[in-house]
Short mmCIF file of C-alpha atoms in Angstrom, two decimals:
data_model
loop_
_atom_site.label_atom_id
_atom_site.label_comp_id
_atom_site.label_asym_id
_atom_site.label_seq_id
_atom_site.Cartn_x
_atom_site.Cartn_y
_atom_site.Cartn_z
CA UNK K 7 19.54 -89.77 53.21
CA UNK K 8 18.39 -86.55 51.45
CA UNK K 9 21.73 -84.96 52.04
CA UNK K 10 23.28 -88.05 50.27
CA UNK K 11 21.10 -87.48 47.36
CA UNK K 12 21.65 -84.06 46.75
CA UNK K 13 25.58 -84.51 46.83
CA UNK K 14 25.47 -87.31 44.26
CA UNK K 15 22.86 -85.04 42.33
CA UNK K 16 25.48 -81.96 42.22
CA UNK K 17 28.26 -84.32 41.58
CA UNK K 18 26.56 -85.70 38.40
CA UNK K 19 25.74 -82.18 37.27
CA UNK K 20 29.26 -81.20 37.66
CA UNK K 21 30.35 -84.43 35.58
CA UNK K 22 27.68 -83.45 32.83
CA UNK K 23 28.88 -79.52 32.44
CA UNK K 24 32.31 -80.88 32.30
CA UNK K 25 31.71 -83.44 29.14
CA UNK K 26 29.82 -80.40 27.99
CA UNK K 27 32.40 -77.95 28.00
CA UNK K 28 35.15 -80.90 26.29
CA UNK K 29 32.92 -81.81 23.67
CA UNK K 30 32.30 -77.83 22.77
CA UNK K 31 36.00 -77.08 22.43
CA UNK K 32 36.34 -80.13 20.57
CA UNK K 33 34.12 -78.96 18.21
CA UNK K 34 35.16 -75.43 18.02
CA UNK K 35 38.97 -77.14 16.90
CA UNK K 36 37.20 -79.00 14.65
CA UNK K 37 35.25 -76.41 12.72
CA UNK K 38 38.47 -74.18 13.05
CA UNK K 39 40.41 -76.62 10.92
CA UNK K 40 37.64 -76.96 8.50
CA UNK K 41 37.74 -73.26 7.97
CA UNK K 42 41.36 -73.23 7.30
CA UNK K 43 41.54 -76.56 4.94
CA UNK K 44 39.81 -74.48 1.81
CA UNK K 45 41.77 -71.35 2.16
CA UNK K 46 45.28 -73.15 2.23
CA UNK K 47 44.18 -76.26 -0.21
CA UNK K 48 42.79 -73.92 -3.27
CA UNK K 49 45.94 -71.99 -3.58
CA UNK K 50 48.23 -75.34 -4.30
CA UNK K 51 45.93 -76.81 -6.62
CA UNK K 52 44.81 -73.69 -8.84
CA UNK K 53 48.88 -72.73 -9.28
CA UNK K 54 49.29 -76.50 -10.18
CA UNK K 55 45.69 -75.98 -12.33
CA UNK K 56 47.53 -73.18 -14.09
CA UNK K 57 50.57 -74.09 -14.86
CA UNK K 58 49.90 -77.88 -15.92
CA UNK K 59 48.85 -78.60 -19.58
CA UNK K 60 45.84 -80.21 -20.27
CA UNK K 61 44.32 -81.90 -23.44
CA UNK K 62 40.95 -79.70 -25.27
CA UNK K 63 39.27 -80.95 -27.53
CA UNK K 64 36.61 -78.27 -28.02
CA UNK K 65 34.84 -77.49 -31.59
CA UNK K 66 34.31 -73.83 -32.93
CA UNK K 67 31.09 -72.04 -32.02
CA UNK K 68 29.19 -69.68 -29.87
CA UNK K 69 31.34 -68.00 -27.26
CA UNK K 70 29.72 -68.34 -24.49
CA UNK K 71 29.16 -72.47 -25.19
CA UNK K 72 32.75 -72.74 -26.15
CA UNK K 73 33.72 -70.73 -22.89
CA UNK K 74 31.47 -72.80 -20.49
CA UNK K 75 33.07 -76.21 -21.91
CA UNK K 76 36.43 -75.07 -21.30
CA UNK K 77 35.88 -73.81 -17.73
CA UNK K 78 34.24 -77.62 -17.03
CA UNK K 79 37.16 -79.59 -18.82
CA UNK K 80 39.52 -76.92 -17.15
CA UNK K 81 38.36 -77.33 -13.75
CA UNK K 82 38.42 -73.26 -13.26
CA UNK K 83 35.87 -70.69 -12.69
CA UNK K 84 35.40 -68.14 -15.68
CA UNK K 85 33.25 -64.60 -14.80
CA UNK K 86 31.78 -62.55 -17.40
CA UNK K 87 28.53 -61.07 -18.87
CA UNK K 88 26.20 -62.33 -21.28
CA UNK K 89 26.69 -59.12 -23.01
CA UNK K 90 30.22 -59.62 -23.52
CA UNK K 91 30.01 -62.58 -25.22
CA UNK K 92 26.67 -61.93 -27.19
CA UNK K 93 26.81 -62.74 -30.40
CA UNK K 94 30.73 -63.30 -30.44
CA UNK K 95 31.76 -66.74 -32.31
CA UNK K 96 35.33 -68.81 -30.64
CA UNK K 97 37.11 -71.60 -33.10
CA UNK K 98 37.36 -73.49 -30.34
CA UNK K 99 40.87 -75.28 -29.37
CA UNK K 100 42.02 -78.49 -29.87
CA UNK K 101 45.51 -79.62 -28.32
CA UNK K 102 47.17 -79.04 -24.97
CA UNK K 103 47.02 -75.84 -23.58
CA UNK K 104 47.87 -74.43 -19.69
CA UNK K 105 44.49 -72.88 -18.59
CA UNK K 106 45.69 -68.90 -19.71
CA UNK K 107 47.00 -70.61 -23.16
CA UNK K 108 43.55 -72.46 -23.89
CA UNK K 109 41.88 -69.62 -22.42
CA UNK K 110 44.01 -66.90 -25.05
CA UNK K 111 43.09 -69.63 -27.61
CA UNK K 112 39.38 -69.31 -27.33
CA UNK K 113 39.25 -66.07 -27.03
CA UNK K 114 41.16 -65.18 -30.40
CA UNK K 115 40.22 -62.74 -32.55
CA UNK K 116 37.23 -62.03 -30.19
CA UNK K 117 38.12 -58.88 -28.74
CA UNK K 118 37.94 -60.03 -25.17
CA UNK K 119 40.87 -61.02 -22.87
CA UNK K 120 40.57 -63.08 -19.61
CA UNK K 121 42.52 -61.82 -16.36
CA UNK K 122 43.84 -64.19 -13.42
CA UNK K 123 42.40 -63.63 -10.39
CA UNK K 124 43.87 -64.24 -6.63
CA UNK K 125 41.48 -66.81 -6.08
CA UNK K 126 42.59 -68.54 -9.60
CA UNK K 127 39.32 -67.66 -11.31
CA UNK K 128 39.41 -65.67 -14.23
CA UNK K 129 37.55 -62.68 -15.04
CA UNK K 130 36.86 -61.98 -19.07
CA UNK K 131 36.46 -58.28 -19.88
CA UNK K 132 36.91 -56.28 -23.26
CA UNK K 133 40.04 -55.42 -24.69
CA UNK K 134 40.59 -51.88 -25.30
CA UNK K 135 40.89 -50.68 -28.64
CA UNK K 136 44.23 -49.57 -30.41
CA UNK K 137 44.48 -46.00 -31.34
CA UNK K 138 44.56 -46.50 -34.96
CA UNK K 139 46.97 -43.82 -36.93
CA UNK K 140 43.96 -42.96 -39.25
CA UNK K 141 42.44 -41.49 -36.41
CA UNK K 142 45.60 -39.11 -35.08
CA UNK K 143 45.14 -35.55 -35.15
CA UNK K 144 47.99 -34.05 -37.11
CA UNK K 145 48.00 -30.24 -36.05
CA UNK K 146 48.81 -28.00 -39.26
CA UNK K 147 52.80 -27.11 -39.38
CA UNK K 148 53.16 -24.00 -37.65
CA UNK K 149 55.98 -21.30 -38.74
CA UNK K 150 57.90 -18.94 -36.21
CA UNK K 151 60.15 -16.64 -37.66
CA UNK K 152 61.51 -14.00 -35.11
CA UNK K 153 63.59 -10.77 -36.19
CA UNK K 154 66.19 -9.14 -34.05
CA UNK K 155 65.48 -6.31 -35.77
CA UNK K 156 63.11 -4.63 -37.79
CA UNK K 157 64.28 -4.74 -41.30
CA UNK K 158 63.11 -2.04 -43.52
CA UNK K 159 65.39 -2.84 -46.91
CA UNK K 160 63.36 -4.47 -49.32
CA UNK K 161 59.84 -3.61 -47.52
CA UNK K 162 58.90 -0.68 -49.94
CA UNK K 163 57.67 1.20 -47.23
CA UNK K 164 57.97 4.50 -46.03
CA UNK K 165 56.77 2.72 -42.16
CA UNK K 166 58.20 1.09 -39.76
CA UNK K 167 57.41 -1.88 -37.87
CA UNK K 168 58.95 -1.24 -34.35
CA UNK K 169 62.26 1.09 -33.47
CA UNK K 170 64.02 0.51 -30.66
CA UNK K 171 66.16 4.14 -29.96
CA UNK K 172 64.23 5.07 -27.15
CA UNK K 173 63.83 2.17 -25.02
CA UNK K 174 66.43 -0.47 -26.34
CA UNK K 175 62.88 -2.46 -27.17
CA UNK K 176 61.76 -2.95 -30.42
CA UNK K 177 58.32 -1.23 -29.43
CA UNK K 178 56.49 0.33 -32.60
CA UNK K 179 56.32 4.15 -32.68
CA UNK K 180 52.97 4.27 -31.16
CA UNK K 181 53.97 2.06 -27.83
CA UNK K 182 57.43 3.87 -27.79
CA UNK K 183 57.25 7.11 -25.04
CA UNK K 184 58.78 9.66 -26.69
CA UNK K 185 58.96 11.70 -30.02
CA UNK K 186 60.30 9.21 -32.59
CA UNK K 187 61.06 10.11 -36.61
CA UNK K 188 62.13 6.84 -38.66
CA UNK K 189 63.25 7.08 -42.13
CA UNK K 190 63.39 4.14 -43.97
CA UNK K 191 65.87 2.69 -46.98
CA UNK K 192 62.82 3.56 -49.09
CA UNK K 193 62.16 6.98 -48.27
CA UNK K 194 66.01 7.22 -48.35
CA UNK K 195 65.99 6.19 -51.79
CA UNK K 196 63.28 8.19 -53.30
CA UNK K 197 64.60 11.14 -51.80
CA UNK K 198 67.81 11.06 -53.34
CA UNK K 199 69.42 11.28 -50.07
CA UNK K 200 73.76 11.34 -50.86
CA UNK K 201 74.27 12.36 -47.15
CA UNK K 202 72.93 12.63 -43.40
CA UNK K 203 72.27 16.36 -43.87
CA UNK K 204 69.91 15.92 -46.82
CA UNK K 205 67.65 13.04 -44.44
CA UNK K 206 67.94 15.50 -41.30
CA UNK K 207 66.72 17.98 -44.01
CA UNK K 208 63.85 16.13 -43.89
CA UNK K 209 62.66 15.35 -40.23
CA UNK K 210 60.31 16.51 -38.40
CA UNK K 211 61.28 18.61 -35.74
CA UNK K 212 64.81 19.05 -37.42
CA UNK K 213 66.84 22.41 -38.10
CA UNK K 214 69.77 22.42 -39.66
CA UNK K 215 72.60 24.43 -39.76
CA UNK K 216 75.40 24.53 -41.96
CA UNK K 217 78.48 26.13 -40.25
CA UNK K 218 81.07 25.63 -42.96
CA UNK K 219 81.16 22.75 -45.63
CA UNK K 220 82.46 20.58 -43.06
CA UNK K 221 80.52 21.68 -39.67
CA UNK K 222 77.10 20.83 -39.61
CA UNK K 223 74.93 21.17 -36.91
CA UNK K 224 71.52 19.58 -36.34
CA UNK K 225 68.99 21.43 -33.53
CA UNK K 226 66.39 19.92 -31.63
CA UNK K 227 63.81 21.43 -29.27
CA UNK K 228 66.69 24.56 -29.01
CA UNK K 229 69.28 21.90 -28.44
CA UNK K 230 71.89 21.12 -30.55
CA UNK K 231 72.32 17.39 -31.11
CA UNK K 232 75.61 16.09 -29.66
CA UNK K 233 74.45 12.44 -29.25
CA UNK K 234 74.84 10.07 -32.15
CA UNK K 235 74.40 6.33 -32.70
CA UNK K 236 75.26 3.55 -34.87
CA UNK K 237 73.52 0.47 -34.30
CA UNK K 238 72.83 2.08 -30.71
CA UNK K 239 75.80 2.35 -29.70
CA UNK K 240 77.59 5.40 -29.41
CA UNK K 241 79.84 7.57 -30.93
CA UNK K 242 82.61 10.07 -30.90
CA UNK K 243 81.41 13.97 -31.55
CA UNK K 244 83.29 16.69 -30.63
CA UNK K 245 83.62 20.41 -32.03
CA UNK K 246 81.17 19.60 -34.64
CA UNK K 247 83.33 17.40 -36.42
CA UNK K 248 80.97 13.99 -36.91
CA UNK K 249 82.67 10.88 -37.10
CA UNK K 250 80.46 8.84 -39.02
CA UNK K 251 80.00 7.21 -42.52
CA UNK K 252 78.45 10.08 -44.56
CA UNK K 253 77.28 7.81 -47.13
CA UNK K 254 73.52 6.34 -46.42
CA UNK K 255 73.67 3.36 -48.55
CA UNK K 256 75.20 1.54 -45.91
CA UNK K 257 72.11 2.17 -43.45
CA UNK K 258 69.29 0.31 -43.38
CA UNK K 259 67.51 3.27 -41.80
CA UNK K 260 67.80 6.86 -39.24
CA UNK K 261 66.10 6.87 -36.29
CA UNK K 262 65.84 10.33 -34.76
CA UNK K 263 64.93 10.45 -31.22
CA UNK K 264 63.23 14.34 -30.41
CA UNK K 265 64.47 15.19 -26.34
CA UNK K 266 66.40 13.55 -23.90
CA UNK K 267 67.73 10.23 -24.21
CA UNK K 268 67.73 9.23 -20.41
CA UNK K 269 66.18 5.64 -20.60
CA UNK K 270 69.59 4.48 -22.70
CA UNK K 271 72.60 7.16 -22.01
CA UNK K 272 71.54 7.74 -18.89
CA UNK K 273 71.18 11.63 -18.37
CA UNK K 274 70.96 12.14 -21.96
CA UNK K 275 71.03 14.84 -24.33
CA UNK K 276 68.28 17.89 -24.54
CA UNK K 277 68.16 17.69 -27.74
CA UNK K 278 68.03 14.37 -28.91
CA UNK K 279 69.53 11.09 -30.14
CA UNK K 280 70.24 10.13 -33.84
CA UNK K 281 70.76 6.35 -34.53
CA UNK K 282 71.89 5.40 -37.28
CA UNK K 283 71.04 1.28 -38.48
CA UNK K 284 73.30 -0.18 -40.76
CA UNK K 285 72.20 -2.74 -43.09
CA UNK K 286 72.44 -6.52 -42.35
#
């Protein structure tokens, strides 16, 4: 008789576990579905709240009364601080407007713009300002005027700014790494000068000999100069016969290079180089 107890006892407790277990996964479905409903449902009906027109009918006044009517007649949720909207007046809609429409509507002239969320809320923030042209920075005009070469016509002075003889660069004499002896138009001028024997007269560093009134020889460092230029390029000597222009109005200036000329005719002459610039 006890045994027959005890197995109805466990089969009843069985039963009751069973019914216990159903009804749990009934109501784990249930709550399941009731989880899902709001995300799927929201997303339909803001797109529809969005895009449908709707009829306002709000008057002009303080912003943040205007803005809390039309997010209760609008059916949508509107975010924003009390400082944005302090002391800012709306003039209010009246018509049909979409939600972003009515929303643009109150917010004209206000400064403050309202951005669609995900959820289908909006969020208002501050608009940022326009640069205005008054306050653009206009740099002073700026002038860049380059010069192949180092003019000396029309300077009036007896110096020059850079030579380039030596080194092909148009370094001034104290950068440039050798002995260097310009003479400009000016000097040229005031000295009278009717050929390149009467400047040579006049270098530094210069002697000149006069072999015949067509030979004329110009000595450097006990070399004889044999190497000569125009516009740096150059020319034919031979038997000291010179085969140049004898008349200096055409240069601009002489450059005289004292020793060898190695950085520009490769080896070079001992004596020195003598570059004549014509005039641009």
């Amino acid at each position: 008789m006890a045994q027959s107890l005890s197995s109805s006892s466990s089969a009843a407790l069985a039963l009751s576990f069973r019914r216990t277990a159903i009804a749990c996964a009934a109501l784990q479905l249930l709550v399941g579905i009731a989880m899902l409903t709001p995300v799927m449902m929201p997303t339909t009906a803001h797109a529809q709240t969005a895009e449908t027109k709707r009829a306002y009918d709000i008057p002009a006044g303080q912003l943040t009364s205007v803005l809390q009517r039309f997010g209760r007649q609008a059916e949508v949720m509107l975010s924003f601080s009390a400082e944005l909207t302090d002391g800012l007046t709306s003039q209010g809609i009246a018509g049909q407007y979409t939600v972003q429409g009515g929303l643009n509507a109150v917010l004209e002239g206000t400064g403050v713009q309202a951005l669609r969320q995900q959820n289908g809320g909006y969020v208002l923030q501050k608009m940022a300002a326009p640069v205005s042209r008054a306050d653009e920075t206009t740099l002073p005009s700026v002038t860049v005027r380059a010069e192949r070469d180092p003019v000396t016509e029309g300077t009036g002075s007896y110096a020059v700014r850079a030579a380039s003889t030596a080194t092909k660069l148009n370094l001034s004499l104290r950068e440039t790494p050798q002995s260097v002896t310009v003479v400009t138009r000016k000097q040229m001028e005031d000295m009278g000068a009717q050929s390149l024997t009467d400047i040579m007269s006049e270098v530094t560093g210069i002697v000149v000999q006069s072999l015949d009134t067509e030979r004329t020889n110009y000595t450097s460092r006990g070399y004889q100069i044999s190497t000569y230029q125009i516009d740096g390029v150059n020319t034919a000597y031979s038997n000291g016969y010179v085969k140049l222009v004898s008349d200096p109005a055409v240069y601009d200036r002489i450059e005289v290079l004292r020793g060898a000329a190695g950085h520009t005719v490769g080896a070079g002459d001992p004596g020195g180089t003598i570059n004549q610039v014509r005039k641009r």
